[in-house]
Amino acid sequence: MIPQNDIIMHSSKQTSTWQQQLADVVTSAEQLAQELELPAAYLQAAQQASQDFAIRVPRAFLERITKGDVNDPLLRQIWPLAQENSPPPAGFVLDPLGEISSNKTPGIIHKYHGRVLLITNGSCAVHCRYCFRRHFPYGDNALSSQQWLEALDYIKQRPEINEVILSGGDPLTNNDKRLFGLIKAIGEIPHITRLRIHTRLPIVIPARITDELVDNLTQSRLKIVVVVHSNHANEIDSEVAACLKKLYRAGIHVLNQAVLLKDINDDLTSQVNLSEALFDCHVLPYYLHLLDPVVGAHHFEVKQSDAQNLMLALQGHLPGFLVPKLVREVDGRPSKTTIDTPITPISSL
Ligand SMILES: *Cc1c(COP(=O)(O)O)cnc(C)c1O
Ligand code: SF4
């Protein structure tokens, strides 16, 4: 017998569209604290921090958090702690990747050979507290139609570019009309062969992966790569798994990038479980990013030597194709910087 609660929960999720879920995100610290049964002592700091970078959590994500557990690895990604409000340590800045200075044509970030990031919009369904774009001037990147044409023109005029990466914010928060129009316009540029979509929507609002979206992607002449962003196996529930498998069955390559986060996924078990859970849905781990030193996120930082030791252990536990590349982004370099795995553990200083 199926408990009745399950039936009710299941049907309420199925009837709410991704647009409704996007409109229904939780943005108040009080409401989160109440629904997740968090201690009252945590509330004030969260309220203060959310004035700098608002709280935003889709219900589908919230439902995977264990009530009353302040150490829940999903909670820690979205709940502002008091440390966000403390003065930043040396080296933590507002724009760690220099994106504001490489952002000469609105909407375009062109730092690497052959590929450009297209900032399609500024909004995300979820606000991740460690996000390096938490201070990014998105307002300036909400493009007018004229600016769209200029951004596409930038790509057209550079035959050395063969890949366009839709980024944001989250490109899948765009409505279908806008998104499909953009994909079509990119498909019409002859030298573009690949379209990559960097998105957290399949993880936080899996209902976004509609049949219409999948059809549109598979009908494009472009090779499509979807890079999702999941940091912990607990994020991958049955709905997320179904959405990831759907992309795979449609012939879309799906990769994952994660951020290495202190006390969230910086241990061997978390990383092994994440890789296994991803591959169960046919997703391959791609990058594991060291934290970008952005103001307000220093408490998420994992020391590079600890990260390297973790990679050594991970390689001892998983096949090579399930081990992500440990990378850091260094401003001014022509690619992400890969961090070598040591031969023996690095001793802590
Ligand atoms: C990360 C990034 C890319 C993509 O890099 P890959 O190594 O190809 O995944 C492209 N442009 C910018 C500005 C980036 O930050
Ligand atoms: S989804 Fe990505 S861009 Fe958006 S807040 Fe999270 S880390 Fe930042």
GROMACS .gro file of C-alpha atoms and ligand atoms in nm:
model
  372
    1MET     CA    1   0.000   0.000   0.000
    2ILE     CA    2   0.122   0.351  -0.079
    3PRO     CA    3   0.090   0.594   0.213
    4GLN     CA    4  -0.154   0.866   0.125
    5ASN     CA    5   0.095   1.144   0.197
    6ASP     CA    6   0.311   1.027  -0.090
    7ILE     CA    7   0.024   1.049  -0.330
    8ILE     CA    8  -0.058   1.403  -0.226
    9MET     CA    9   0.303   1.523  -0.242
   10HIS     CA   10   0.359   1.360  -0.576
   11SER     CA   11   0.053   1.509  -0.736
   12SER     CA   12   0.118   1.862  -0.607
   13LYS     CA   13   0.464   1.857  -0.766
   14GLN     CA   14   0.335   1.721  -1.092
   15THR     CA   15   0.073   1.988  -1.130
   16SER     CA   16   0.301   2.282  -1.067
   17THR     CA   17   0.484   2.396  -1.376
   18TRP     CA   18   0.844   2.513  -1.369
   19GLN     CA   19   0.723   2.869  -1.414
   20GLN     CA   20   0.505   2.838  -1.104
   21GLN     CA   21   0.792   2.685  -0.911
   22LEU     CA   22   1.020   2.968  -1.019
   23ALA     CA   23   0.765   3.225  -0.904
   24ASP     CA   24   0.712   3.038  -0.578
   25VAL     CA   25   1.077   3.039  -0.454
   26VAL     CA   26   1.127   3.108  -0.085
   27THR     CA   27   1.301   3.442  -0.028
   28SER     CA   28   1.251   3.509   0.341
   29ALA     CA   29   1.482   3.399   0.620
   30GLU     CA   30   1.187   3.382   0.861
   31GLN     CA   31   0.994   3.150   0.638
   32LEU     CA   32   1.293   2.923   0.581
   33ALA     CA   33   1.373   2.914   0.951
   34GLN     CA   34   1.017   2.823   1.031
   35GLU     CA   35   0.971   2.559   0.764
   36LEU     CA   36   1.309   2.399   0.827
   37GLU     CA   37   1.280   2.427   1.206
   38LEU     CA   38   1.608   2.613   1.248
   39PRO     CA   39   1.716   2.754   1.585
   40ALA     CA   40   1.605   3.115   1.640
   41ALA     CA   41   1.966   3.214   1.711
   42TYR     CA   42   2.051   3.178   1.341
   43LEU     CA   43   1.790   3.416   1.216
   44GLN     CA   44   1.935   3.761   1.270
   45ALA     CA   45   2.263   3.698   1.089
   46ALA     CA   46   2.076   3.546   0.797
   47GLN     CA   47   1.849   3.846   0.771
   48GLN     CA   48   2.144   4.080   0.771
   49ALA     CA   49   2.341   3.883   0.510
   50SER     CA   50   2.042   3.853   0.285
   51GLN     CA   51   2.041   4.230   0.243
   52ASP     CA   52   2.365   4.199   0.044
   53PHE     CA   53   2.263   3.889  -0.150
   54ALA     CA   54   1.900   3.785  -0.124
   55ILE     CA   55   1.787   3.441  -0.012
   56ARG     CA   56   1.632   3.235  -0.292
   57VAL     CA   57   1.538   2.869  -0.264
   58PRO     CA   58   1.305   2.670  -0.487
   59ARG     CA   59   1.068   2.442  -0.298
   60ALA     CA   60   1.187   2.134  -0.486
   61PHE     CA   61   1.533   2.194  -0.335
   62LEU     CA   62   1.403   2.288   0.008
   63GLU     CA   63   1.216   1.956   0.031
   64ARG     CA   64   1.547   1.768   0.021
   65ILE     CA   65   1.679   1.943   0.334
   66THR     CA   66   1.651   1.762   0.669
   67LYS     CA   67   1.446   1.966   0.912
   68GLY     CA   68   1.626   2.093   1.222
   69ASP     CA   69   1.972   1.997   1.094
   70VAL     CA   70   2.186   2.310   1.075
   71ASN     CA   71   2.465   2.103   0.919
   72ASP     CA   72   2.259   1.970   0.632
   73PRO     CA   73   2.483   1.996   0.323
   74LEU     CA   74   2.204   2.146   0.114
   75LEU     CA   75   2.097   2.392   0.380
   76ARG     CA   76   2.451   2.523   0.412
   77GLN     CA   77   2.454   2.616   0.045
   78ILE     CA   78   2.152   2.844   0.071
   79TRP     CA   79   2.134   2.964   0.434
   80PRO     CA   80   2.341   3.276   0.516
   81LEU     CA   81   2.567   3.235   0.819
   82ALA     CA   82   2.704   3.517   1.037
   83GLN     CA   83   3.047   3.482   0.870
   84GLU     CA   84   2.906   3.640   0.554
   85ASN     CA   85   2.881   3.966   0.743
   86SER     CA   86   3.235   3.965   0.884
   87PRO     CA   87   3.518   4.162   0.718
   88PRO     CA   88   3.673   3.964   0.431
   89PRO     CA   89   4.020   3.811   0.477
   90ALA     CA   90   4.301   3.938   0.253
   91GLY     CA   91   4.255   3.828  -0.106
   92PHE     CA   92   3.875   3.810  -0.096
   93VAL     CA   93   3.737   4.065  -0.340
   94LEU     CA   94   3.413   4.167  -0.511
   95ASP     CA   95   3.505   4.046  -0.863
   96PRO     CA   96   3.758   3.763  -0.819
   97LEU     CA   97   3.754   3.660  -1.185
   98GLY     CA   98   3.790   4.005  -1.335
   99GLU     CA   99   3.467   3.946  -1.524
  100ILE     CA  100   3.360   4.304  -1.494
  101SER     CA  101   3.673   4.412  -1.684
  102SER     CA  102   3.645   4.138  -1.954
  103ASN     CA  103   3.282   4.234  -2.003
  104LYS     CA  104   3.343   4.491  -2.278
  105THR     CA  105   3.054   4.399  -2.507
  106PRO     CA  106   2.744   4.375  -2.288
  107GLY     CA  107   2.638   4.012  -2.249
  108ILE     CA  108   2.970   3.865  -2.369
  109ILE     CA  109   3.257   3.733  -2.159
  110HIS     CA  110   3.535   3.625  -2.391
  111LYS     CA  111   3.838   3.506  -2.202
  112TYR     CA  112   3.927   3.169  -2.357
  113HIS     CA  113   4.016   3.067  -2.711
  114GLY     CA  114   3.734   2.937  -2.927
  115ARG     CA  115   3.451   2.981  -2.677
  116VAL     CA  116   3.252   3.269  -2.537
  117LEU     CA  117   3.018   3.300  -2.244
  118LEU     CA  118   2.690   3.464  -2.325
  119ILE     CA  119   2.529   3.613  -2.015
  120THR     CA  120   2.168   3.558  -2.114
  121ASN     CA  121   2.015   3.706  -1.801
  122GLY     CA  122   2.101   3.781  -1.443
  123SER     CA  123   1.862   3.569  -1.251
  124CYS     CA  124   1.903   3.231  -1.089
  125ALA     CA  125   1.636   3.008  -0.939
  126VAL     CA  126   1.854   2.951  -0.635
  127HIS     CA  127   2.103   3.177  -0.465
  128CYS     CA  128   2.411   2.982  -0.365
  129ARG     CA  129   2.584   3.164  -0.083
  130TYR     CA  130   2.933   3.087  -0.219
  131CYS     CA  131   2.856   3.226  -0.563
  132PHE     CA  132   3.136   3.425  -0.722
  133ARG     CA  133   2.878   3.631  -0.910
  134ARG     CA  134   2.705   3.752  -0.595
  135HIS     CA  135   2.830   4.105  -0.658
  136PHE     CA  136   2.811   4.100  -1.038
  137PRO     CA  137   2.636   4.404  -1.188
  138TYR     CA  138   2.370   4.202  -1.362
  139GLY     CA  139   2.150   4.501  -1.420
  140ASP     CA  140   2.400   4.619  -1.683
  141ASN     CA  141   2.372   4.285  -1.857
  142ALA     CA  142   1.996   4.275  -1.905
  143LEU     CA  143   2.029   4.329  -2.276
  144SER     CA  144   1.812   4.541  -2.501
  145SER     CA  145   1.724   4.398  -2.845
  146GLN     CA  146   1.991   4.617  -2.997
  147GLN     CA  147   2.250   4.482  -2.753
  148TRP     CA  148   2.146   4.126  -2.836
  149LEU     CA  149   2.221   4.192  -3.198
  150GLU     CA  150   2.556   4.338  -3.102
  151ALA     CA  151   2.642   4.039  -2.885
  152LEU     CA  152   2.554   3.800  -3.170
  153ASP     CA  153   2.751   4.021  -3.407
  154TYR     CA  154   3.054   3.991  -3.183
  155ILE     CA  155   3.036   3.614  -3.231
  156LYS     CA  156   2.964   3.636  -3.605
  157GLN     CA  157   3.271   3.849  -3.662
  158ARG     CA  158   3.505   3.602  -3.497
  159PRO     CA  159   3.534   3.280  -3.698
  160GLU     CA  160   3.778   3.140  -3.439
  161ILE     CA  161   3.484   3.096  -3.198
  162ASN     CA  162   3.317   2.756  -3.243
  163GLU     CA  163   3.139   2.720  -2.910
  164VAL     CA  164   2.888   2.941  -2.735
  165ILE     CA  165   2.825   2.887  -2.366
  166LEU     CA  166   2.492   3.010  -2.236
  167SER     CA  167   2.546   3.131  -1.883
  168GLY     CA  168   2.400   3.382  -1.647
  169GLY     CA  169   2.259   3.385  -1.394
  170ASP     CA  170   2.094   3.071  -1.515
  171PRO     CA  171   2.009   3.058  -1.887
  172LEU     CA  172   1.721   2.817  -1.826
  173THR     CA  173   1.532   3.078  -1.623
  174ASN     CA  174   1.463   3.244  -1.961
  175ASN     CA  175   1.125   3.158  -2.108
  176ASP     CA  176   1.113   2.923  -2.406
  177LYS     CA  177   1.039   3.194  -2.658
  178ARG     CA  178   1.350   3.389  -2.569
  179LEU     CA  179   1.567   3.081  -2.524
  180PHE     CA  180   1.460   2.909  -2.845
  181GLY     CA  181   1.503   3.233  -3.038
  182LEU     CA  182   1.856   3.263  -2.907
  183ILE     CA  183   1.945   2.901  -2.987
  184LYS     CA  184   1.812   2.949  -3.338
  185ALA     CA  185   2.015   3.266  -3.388
  186ILE     CA  186   2.331   3.093  -3.264
  187GLY     CA  187   2.259   2.795  -3.491
  188GLU     CA  188   2.257   3.029  -3.787
  189ILE     CA  189   2.616   3.136  -3.731
  190PRO     CA  190   2.807   2.893  -3.957
  191HIS     CA  191   3.128   2.864  -3.754
  192ILE     CA  192   2.950   2.769  -3.432
  193THR     CA  193   2.943   2.391  -3.388
  194ARG     CA  194   2.869   2.352  -3.017
  195LEU     CA  195   2.626   2.502  -2.776
  196ARG     CA  196   2.689   2.458  -2.409
  197ILE     CA  197   2.436   2.539  -2.139
  198HIS     CA  198   2.563   2.601  -1.787
  199THR     CA  199   2.263   2.560  -1.560
  200ARG     CA  200   2.156   2.460  -1.212
  201LEU     CA  201   1.789   2.434  -1.305
  202PRO     CA  202   1.790   2.056  -1.369
  203ILE     CA  203   1.904   2.019  -1.008
  204VAL     CA  204   1.690   2.280  -0.834
  205ILE     CA  205   1.374   2.283  -1.052
  206PRO     CA  206   1.393   1.965  -1.261
  207ALA     CA  207   1.048   2.035  -1.405
  208ARG     CA  208   1.228   2.292  -1.627
  209ILE     CA  209   1.344   2.005  -1.848
  210THR     CA  210   1.020   1.986  -2.043
  211ASP     CA  211   0.967   1.777  -2.355
  212GLU     CA  212   0.948   2.100  -2.556
  213LEU     CA  213   1.290   2.206  -2.431
  214VAL     CA  214   1.447   1.869  -2.504
  215ASP     CA  215   1.290   1.862  -2.852
  216ASN     CA  216   1.416   2.210  -2.927
  217LEU     CA  217   1.770   2.120  -2.823
  218THR     CA  218   1.779   1.797  -3.019
  219GLN     CA  219   1.642   1.963  -3.333
  220SER     CA  220   1.928   2.212  -3.341
  221ARG     CA  221   2.216   2.144  -3.581
  222LEU     CA  222   2.451   2.223  -3.293
  223LYS     CA  223   2.605   1.962  -3.067
  224ILE     CA  224   2.454   2.029  -2.726
  225VAL     CA  225   2.634   1.994  -2.396
  226VAL     CA  226   2.452   2.063  -2.071
  227VAL     CA  227   2.673   2.129  -1.771
  228VAL     CA  228   2.471   2.103  -1.452
  229HIS     CA  229   2.586   2.211  -1.107
  230SER     CA  230   2.539   1.971  -0.819
  231ASN     CA  231   2.759   1.969  -0.511
  232HIS     CA  232   2.615   1.682  -0.312
  233ALA     CA  233   2.444   1.348  -0.376
  234ASN     CA  234   2.149   1.456  -0.158
  235GLU     CA  235   2.058   1.702  -0.432
  236ILE     CA  236   1.985   1.419  -0.673
  237ASP     CA  237   1.641   1.286  -0.583
  238SER     CA  238   1.422   1.075  -0.811
  239GLU     CA  239   1.282   1.375  -0.998
  240VAL     CA  240   1.627   1.516  -1.068
  241ALA     CA  241   1.745   1.171  -1.174
  242ALA     CA  242   1.453   1.138  -1.418
  243CYS     CA  243   1.530   1.477  -1.572
  244LEU     CA  244   1.900   1.400  -1.615
  245LYS     CA  245   1.822   1.063  -1.773
  246LYS     CA  246   1.580   1.232  -2.010
  247LEU     CA  247   1.856   1.460  -2.138
  248TYR     CA  248   2.088   1.165  -2.182
  249ARG     CA  249   1.830   0.960  -2.370
  250ALA     CA  250   1.780   1.252  -2.606
  251GLY     CA  251   2.149   1.230  -2.697
  252ILE     CA  252   2.260   1.535  -2.502
  253HIS     CA  253   2.595   1.518  -2.324
  254VAL     CA  254   2.550   1.600  -1.958
  255LEU     CA  255   2.844   1.695  -1.737
  256ASN     CA  256   2.858   1.824  -1.381
  257GLN     CA  257   3.059   2.096  -1.221
  258ALA     CA  258   3.077   2.130  -0.846
  259VAL     CA  259   3.242   2.369  -0.607
  260LEU     CA  260   3.452   2.227  -0.326
  261LEU     CA  261   3.287   2.361  -0.011
  262LYS     CA  262   3.404   2.341   0.348
  263ASP     CA  263   3.190   2.108   0.563
  264ILE     CA  264   2.955   2.044   0.270
  265ASN     CA  265   3.140   1.816   0.029
  266ASP     CA  266   3.508   1.831   0.131
  267ASP     CA  267   3.528   1.470   0.244
  268LEU     CA  268   3.590   1.146   0.056
  269THR     CA  269   3.244   0.996   0.115
  270SER     CA  270   3.062   1.303  -0.015
  271GLN     CA  271   3.272   1.314  -0.331
  272VAL     CA  272   3.247   0.939  -0.398
  273ASN     CA  273   2.871   0.947  -0.344
  274LEU     CA  274   2.831   1.249  -0.569
  275SER     CA  275   3.021   1.090  -0.858
  276GLU     CA  276   2.829   0.764  -0.818
  277ALA     CA  277   2.491   0.940  -0.798
  278LEU     CA  278   2.573   1.145  -1.107
  279PHE     CA  279   2.681   0.844  -1.308
  280ASP     CA  280   2.366   0.659  -1.208
  281CYS     CA  281   2.196   0.931  -1.414
  282HIS     CA  282   2.460   0.905  -1.694
  283VAL     CA  283   2.623   1.234  -1.591
  284LEU     CA  284   3.002   1.262  -1.590
  285PRO     CA  285   3.187   1.477  -1.335
  286TYR     CA  286   3.373   1.755  -1.516
  287TYR     CA  287   3.519   2.020  -1.288
  288LEU     CA  288   3.557   2.046  -0.913
  289HIS     CA  289   3.624   2.415  -0.855
  290LEU     CA  290   3.825   2.558  -0.572
  291LEU     CA  291   3.627   2.845  -0.428
  292ASP     CA  292   3.665   3.180  -0.600
  293PRO     CA  293   3.766   3.429  -0.330
  294VAL     CA  294   3.459   3.646  -0.330
  295VAL     CA  295   3.366   3.872  -0.039
  296GLY     CA  296   3.113   3.700   0.188
  297ALA     CA  297   3.213   3.341   0.106
  298HIS     CA  298   3.545   3.290   0.288
  299HIS     CA  299   3.394   3.040   0.533
  300PHE     CA  300   3.342   2.797   0.243
  301GLU     CA  301   3.711   2.789   0.153
  302VAL     CA  302   3.900   2.459   0.149
  303LYS     CA  303   4.280   2.488   0.155
  304GLN     CA  304   4.442   2.384  -0.172
  305SER     CA  305   4.662   2.122  -0.001
  306ASP     CA  306   4.354   1.966   0.163
  307ALA     CA  307   4.182   1.962  -0.174
  308GLN     CA  308   4.482   1.790  -0.331
  309ASN     CA  309   4.485   1.524  -0.059
  310LEU     CA  310   4.115   1.469  -0.116
  311MET     CA  311   4.180   1.418  -0.489
  312LEU     CA  312   4.450   1.163  -0.412
  313ALA     CA  313   4.206   0.968  -0.197
  314LEU     CA  314   3.930   1.003  -0.457
  315GLN     CA  315   4.153   0.861  -0.731
  316GLY     CA  316   4.215   0.564  -0.505
  317HIS     CA  317   3.842   0.496  -0.486
  318LEU     CA  318   3.690   0.565  -0.826
  319PRO     CA  319   3.755   0.488  -1.191
  320GLY     CA  320   3.934   0.775  -1.362
  321PHE     CA  321   3.626   0.885  -1.554
  322LEU     CA  322   3.438   0.949  -1.229
  323VAL     CA  323   3.708   1.175  -1.087
  324PRO     CA  324   3.645   1.545  -1.165
  325LYS     CA  325   3.933   1.778  -1.254
  326LEU     CA  326   4.032   1.997  -0.964
  327VAL     CA  327   4.056   2.352  -1.099
  328ARG     CA  328   4.092   2.706  -0.990
  329GLU     CA  329   4.021   3.013  -1.193
  330VAL     CA  330   4.311   3.255  -1.203
  331ASP     CA  331   4.241   3.593  -1.356
  332GLY     CA  332   4.434   3.651  -1.677
  333ARG     CA  333   4.508   3.284  -1.761
  334PRO     CA  334   4.399   3.138  -2.097
  335SER     CA  335   4.205   2.853  -1.933
  336LYS     CA  336   4.104   2.721  -1.593
  337THR     CA  337   4.411   2.619  -1.396
  338THR     CA  338   4.424   2.247  -1.315
  339ILE     CA  339   4.566   2.156  -0.978
  340ASP     CA  340   4.788   1.846  -0.980
  341THR     CA  341   4.719   1.551  -0.758
  342PRO     CA  342   5.022   1.489  -0.532
  343ILE     CA  343   5.196   1.149  -0.537
  344THR     CA  344   5.177   1.119  -0.160
  345PRO     CA  345   4.963   1.318   0.081
  346ILE     CA  346   5.078   1.673   0.147
  347SER     CA  347   5.136   1.721   0.518
  348SER     CA  348   4.944   1.999   0.680
  349LEU     CA  349   5.151   2.298   0.782
  350LIG     C1  350   3.490   2.846  -1.736
  350LIG     C2  351   3.478   2.936  -1.849
  350LIG     C3  352   3.465   2.887  -1.979
  350LIG     C4  353   3.459   2.741  -2.010
  350LIG     O1  354   3.581   2.678  -1.987
  350LIG     P1  355   3.599   2.524  -2.022
  350LIG     O2  356   3.734   2.491  -1.969
  350LIG     O3  357   3.588   2.512  -2.170
  350LIG     O4  358   3.489   2.451  -1.954
  350LIG     C5  359   3.458   2.978  -2.082
  350LIG     N1  360   3.464   3.111  -2.061
  350LIG     C6  361   3.477   3.161  -1.937
  350LIG     C7  362   3.485   3.309  -1.919
  350LIG     C8  363   3.483   3.075  -1.826
  350LIG     O5  364   3.493   3.126  -1.703
  351SF4     S1  365   2.314   2.888  -0.968
  351SF4    FE1  366   2.526   2.935  -1.024
  351SF4     S2  367   2.527   3.154  -1.085
  351SF4    FE2  368   2.335   3.111  -0.972
  351SF4     S3  369   2.378   3.165  -0.756
  351SF4    FE3  370   2.419   2.945  -0.780
  351SF4     S4  371   2.638   2.932  -0.828
  351SF4    FE4  372   2.573   3.145  -0.865
   0.00000   0.00000   0.00000
